[in-house]
Amino acid sequence: MLFRRRQVDARYDGWVALARRLELDDAGGHEALLLELLNPPGGSRLAPIYTVQLDTAQLYLTDCREDGRSPALTSAVLISTTEPIAPAGLRASRKLNPVLESLGASASGGQRVVVPQDAVFNQRVSVLARNAVSALAVLTPPLRRKLLAALYDHQAAPTFLLSEQHLVLTVKAPADQPTELAQLEALAVDLLGIYAAIKALRQTALG
């Protein structure tokens, strides 16, 4: 119990140092919004929550604690926009085996998305979406490059979620072996790059 308390204290101290260095603001009052977006198991708690204002969006960083038989800590980076930015939602991760892909598609009511003429991306990334045609319109070459970097350039294996007004990268780990905050910071940089690529696509579409 004492060892676990020391782990929690060290994690908290790391968060405080990260927030100070990146000039993040406390966003504990936004827990309800983030719980709705992350949709974790019942009883999960978000703490701490930090944020920074972007142009027309808000960047959040947080830990989501799941108690139970196998306690887990999901670290998350989110961008929430004030206006719709993506024409389609999708979920992407490191390549899953076909059975898991099929189960994921069935659970979400979606389908596997295959990008024409990009065998490398298809071999390394699993993409699920309800509307494959709209998802393909989002998966431009610049976005695919940034997505590959986010999924594979770090020890952590994140999951990427995109909806009309939200972008999310999450990494789930055992509660006693949490994702290093340095990796979470790197994922925040990756998410900002993905956000820039999607925003550029929207600006092109708007002319």
Short mmCIF file of C-alpha atoms in Angstrom, two decimals:
data_model
loop_
_atom_site.label_atom_id
_atom_site.label_comp_id
_atom_site.label_asym_id
_atom_site.label_seq_id
_atom_site.Cartn_x
_atom_site.Cartn_y
_atom_site.Cartn_z
CA MET A 1 0.00 0.00 0.00
CA LEU A 2 2.84 2.40 0.89
CA PHE A 3 4.59 1.62 -2.43
CA ARG A 4 1.40 2.34 -4.35
CA ARG A 5 0.93 5.64 -2.50
CA ARG A 6 4.47 6.64 -3.43
CA GLN A 7 3.73 5.77 -7.06
CA VAL A 8 0.63 7.96 -7.03
CA ASP A 9 2.52 10.82 -5.39
CA ALA A 10 5.34 10.55 -7.94
CA ARG A 11 2.81 10.57 -10.77
CA TYR A 12 1.13 13.66 -9.34
CA ASP A 13 4.46 15.44 -8.97
CA GLY A 14 5.29 14.57 -12.57
CA TRP A 15 2.00 16.03 -13.75
CA VAL A 16 2.58 19.25 -11.80
CA ALA A 17 6.04 19.62 -13.33
CA LEU A 18 4.69 18.94 -16.83
CA ALA A 19 1.88 21.45 -16.41
CA ARG A 20 4.27 24.11 -15.16
CA ARG A 21 6.73 23.57 -18.01
CA LEU A 22 4.06 23.57 -20.74
CA GLU A 23 2.05 26.36 -19.07
CA LEU A 24 -1.07 24.22 -18.81
CA ASP A 25 -4.13 25.30 -16.84
CA ASP A 26 -6.03 23.14 -14.38
CA ALA A 27 -9.27 21.85 -15.94
CA GLY A 28 -10.73 19.72 -13.18
CA GLY A 29 -14.11 21.31 -13.82
CA HIS A 30 -14.24 19.71 -17.28
CA GLU A 31 -14.31 16.12 -15.99
CA ALA A 32 -17.93 15.49 -17.05
CA LEU A 33 -17.17 16.54 -20.64
CA LEU A 34 -14.09 14.35 -20.87
CA LEU A 35 -15.82 11.36 -19.30
CA GLU A 36 -18.49 11.65 -21.99
CA LEU A 37 -15.84 11.75 -24.73
CA LEU A 38 -13.65 8.95 -23.37
CA ASN A 39 -16.59 6.77 -22.26
CA PRO A 40 -14.60 4.70 -19.72
CA PRO A 41 -16.10 1.97 -17.51
CA GLY A 42 -18.46 3.16 -14.81
CA GLY A 43 -16.77 4.48 -11.70
CA SER A 44 -13.67 5.69 -13.54
CA ARG A 45 -12.07 8.92 -12.34
CA LEU A 46 -10.17 11.55 -14.28
CA ALA A 47 -7.34 13.22 -12.39
CA PRO A 48 -5.55 15.41 -12.96
CA ILE A 49 -6.93 17.27 -15.99
CA TYR A 50 -4.90 20.00 -17.66
CA THR A 51 -5.66 22.13 -20.68
CA VAL A 52 -4.34 24.82 -22.98
CA GLN A 53 -6.25 27.02 -25.42
CA LEU A 54 -5.41 26.61 -29.11
CA ASP A 55 -6.79 28.78 -31.93
CA THR A 56 -10.41 27.62 -32.01
CA ALA A 57 -9.87 24.47 -29.98
CA GLN A 58 -8.90 23.20 -26.56
CA LEU A 59 -6.14 20.66 -25.84
CA TYR A 60 -6.59 18.41 -22.80
CA LEU A 61 -4.24 15.95 -21.09
CA THR A 62 -5.43 13.61 -18.36
CA ASP A 63 -5.21 10.25 -16.60
CA CYS A 64 -8.31 8.05 -16.31
CA ARG A 65 -8.20 5.59 -13.41
CA GLU A 66 -10.20 2.38 -13.61
CA ASP A 67 -10.50 0.41 -10.38
CA GLY A 68 -11.61 -3.18 -10.15
CA ARG A 69 -10.09 -6.63 -10.48
CA SER A 70 -7.41 -5.34 -12.88
CA PRO A 71 -6.81 -1.65 -12.09
CA ALA A 72 -5.77 0.32 -15.16
CA LEU A 73 -4.66 3.83 -16.02
CA THR A 74 -5.61 5.25 -19.40
CA SER A 75 -3.63 8.34 -20.29
CA ALA A 76 -5.30 10.57 -22.84
CA VAL A 77 -4.66 13.58 -25.05
CA LEU A 78 -7.75 15.24 -26.54
CA ILE A 79 -8.49 18.17 -28.80
CA SER A 80 -12.01 19.59 -28.72
CA THR A 81 -12.95 22.10 -31.43
CA THR A 82 -15.62 24.78 -31.31
CA GLU A 83 -16.76 23.99 -34.86
CA PRO A 84 -17.01 20.74 -36.85
CA ILE A 85 -13.64 19.88 -38.33
CA ALA A 86 -13.96 16.32 -39.64
CA PRO A 87 -16.57 15.02 -42.11
CA ALA A 88 -16.35 11.48 -40.75
CA GLY A 89 -15.51 9.61 -37.59
CA LEU A 90 -12.99 6.79 -37.41
CA ARG A 91 -10.92 4.67 -35.05
CA ALA A 92 -7.30 3.74 -35.78
CA SER A 93 -4.71 1.60 -34.00
CA ARG A 94 -1.68 -0.50 -34.70
CA LYS A 95 -2.61 -3.39 -36.97
CA LEU A 96 -4.97 -5.91 -35.38
CA ASN A 97 -5.46 -9.48 -36.49
CA PRO A 98 -8.49 -10.02 -38.76
CA VAL A 99 -10.59 -11.55 -35.98
CA LEU A 100 -10.12 -8.55 -33.68
CA GLU A 101 -10.77 -6.19 -36.58
CA SER A 102 -14.03 -7.99 -37.32
CA LEU A 103 -15.09 -7.95 -33.67
CA GLY A 104 -14.27 -4.25 -33.40
CA ALA A 105 -16.26 -3.46 -36.51
CA SER A 106 -19.26 -5.43 -35.25
CA ALA A 107 -19.15 -3.78 -31.84
CA SER A 108 -19.03 -0.27 -33.32
CA GLY A 109 -21.41 -0.87 -36.20
CA GLY A 110 -18.63 0.02 -38.60
CA GLN A 111 -16.40 -1.59 -41.17
CA ARG A 112 -12.71 -1.94 -41.93
CA VAL A 113 -11.32 0.85 -44.09
CA VAL A 114 -8.73 -0.04 -46.74
CA VAL A 115 -6.79 2.80 -48.35
CA PRO A 116 -6.28 2.23 -52.09
CA GLN A 117 -2.67 2.21 -53.29
CA ASP A 118 -1.14 2.39 -49.80
CA ALA A 119 -0.23 -1.17 -48.89
CA VAL A 120 2.20 -0.08 -46.18
CA PHE A 121 -0.47 1.85 -44.30
CA ASN A 122 -2.99 -0.99 -44.66
CA GLN A 123 -0.44 -3.51 -43.34
CA ARG A 124 0.43 -1.42 -40.29
CA VAL A 125 -2.80 0.30 -39.29
CA SER A 126 -6.33 -0.92 -38.56
CA VAL A 127 -8.97 1.69 -39.36
CA LEU A 128 -12.65 1.22 -38.53
CA ALA A 129 -15.42 3.61 -39.56
CA ARG A 130 -19.16 3.61 -40.11
CA ASN A 131 -18.78 5.43 -43.42
CA ALA A 132 -15.73 4.12 -45.27
CA VAL A 133 -16.05 6.56 -48.18
CA SER A 134 -16.08 9.59 -45.89
CA ALA A 135 -13.24 8.15 -43.81
CA LEU A 136 -11.11 7.73 -46.93
CA ALA A 137 -11.64 11.40 -47.72
CA VAL A 138 -10.09 12.23 -44.34
CA LEU A 139 -7.17 9.81 -44.68
CA THR A 140 -5.05 12.01 -46.94
CA PRO A 141 -1.34 11.17 -47.43
CA PRO A 142 -0.23 13.85 -44.90
CA LEU A 143 -2.67 12.54 -42.30
CA ARG A 144 -1.62 8.93 -42.88
CA ARG A 145 2.03 9.86 -42.34
CA LYS A 146 1.25 11.66 -39.09
CA LEU A 147 -1.00 8.83 -37.93
CA LEU A 148 1.72 6.25 -38.58
CA ALA A 149 4.15 8.34 -36.55
CA ALA A 150 1.71 8.66 -33.64
CA LEU A 151 1.02 4.92 -33.59
CA TYR A 152 4.56 3.63 -34.08
CA ASP A 153 7.18 6.21 -33.06
CA HIS A 154 6.78 5.56 -29.33
CA GLN A 155 6.95 2.59 -26.99
CA ALA A 156 3.30 3.16 -26.13
CA ALA A 157 0.68 1.79 -28.52
CA PRO A 158 -2.11 4.39 -28.62
CA THR A 159 -5.58 4.30 -30.09
CA PHE A 160 -6.75 7.25 -32.19
CA LEU A 161 -10.38 8.36 -32.26
CA LEU A 162 -11.80 11.03 -34.55
CA SER A 163 -15.29 12.51 -34.46
CA GLU A 164 -16.82 15.63 -35.92
CA GLN A 165 -15.39 17.93 -33.24
CA HIS A 166 -12.92 15.80 -31.28
CA LEU A 167 -9.55 14.11 -31.75
CA VAL A 168 -8.31 11.68 -29.11
CA LEU A 169 -5.18 9.60 -28.48
CA THR A 170 -5.39 7.15 -25.57
CA VAL A 171 -2.91 4.69 -24.08
CA LYS A 172 -4.07 2.07 -21.58
CA ALA A 173 -1.63 0.51 -19.11
CA PRO A 174 -1.71 -1.33 -15.77
CA ALA A 175 -2.21 1.13 -12.91
CA ASP A 176 1.19 0.23 -11.43
CA GLN A 177 2.98 0.67 -14.79
CA PRO A 178 1.51 3.91 -16.19
CA THR A 179 2.51 5.43 -19.50
CA GLU A 180 5.44 7.77 -18.98
CA LEU A 181 4.45 11.42 -19.07
CA ALA A 182 7.25 12.07 -21.56
CA GLN A 183 5.48 9.73 -23.97
CA LEU A 184 2.16 11.45 -23.30
CA GLU A 185 3.78 14.78 -24.10
CA ALA A 186 5.12 13.33 -27.36
CA LEU A 187 1.64 12.05 -28.22
CA ALA A 188 0.28 15.55 -27.61
CA VAL A 189 2.72 16.84 -30.22
CA ASP A 190 1.58 14.08 -32.60
CA LEU A 191 -2.08 14.95 -32.02
CA LEU A 192 -1.39 18.60 -32.78
CA GLY A 193 0.16 17.50 -36.08
CA ILE A 194 -2.88 15.37 -36.90
CA TYR A 195 -5.13 18.30 -35.99
CA ALA A 196 -3.18 20.58 -38.34
CA ALA A 197 -3.53 18.09 -41.20
CA ILE A 198 -7.29 17.73 -40.70
CA LYS A 199 -7.71 21.49 -40.36
CA ALA A 200 -5.81 22.01 -43.63
CA LEU A 201 -8.10 19.50 -45.33
CA ARG A 202 -11.16 21.37 -44.08
CA GLN A 203 -9.78 24.72 -45.24
CA THR A 204 -9.14 23.25 -48.68
CA ALA A 205 -12.68 21.90 -48.83
CA LEU A 206 -14.09 25.29 -47.87
CA GLY A 207 -11.99 26.95 -50.57
#
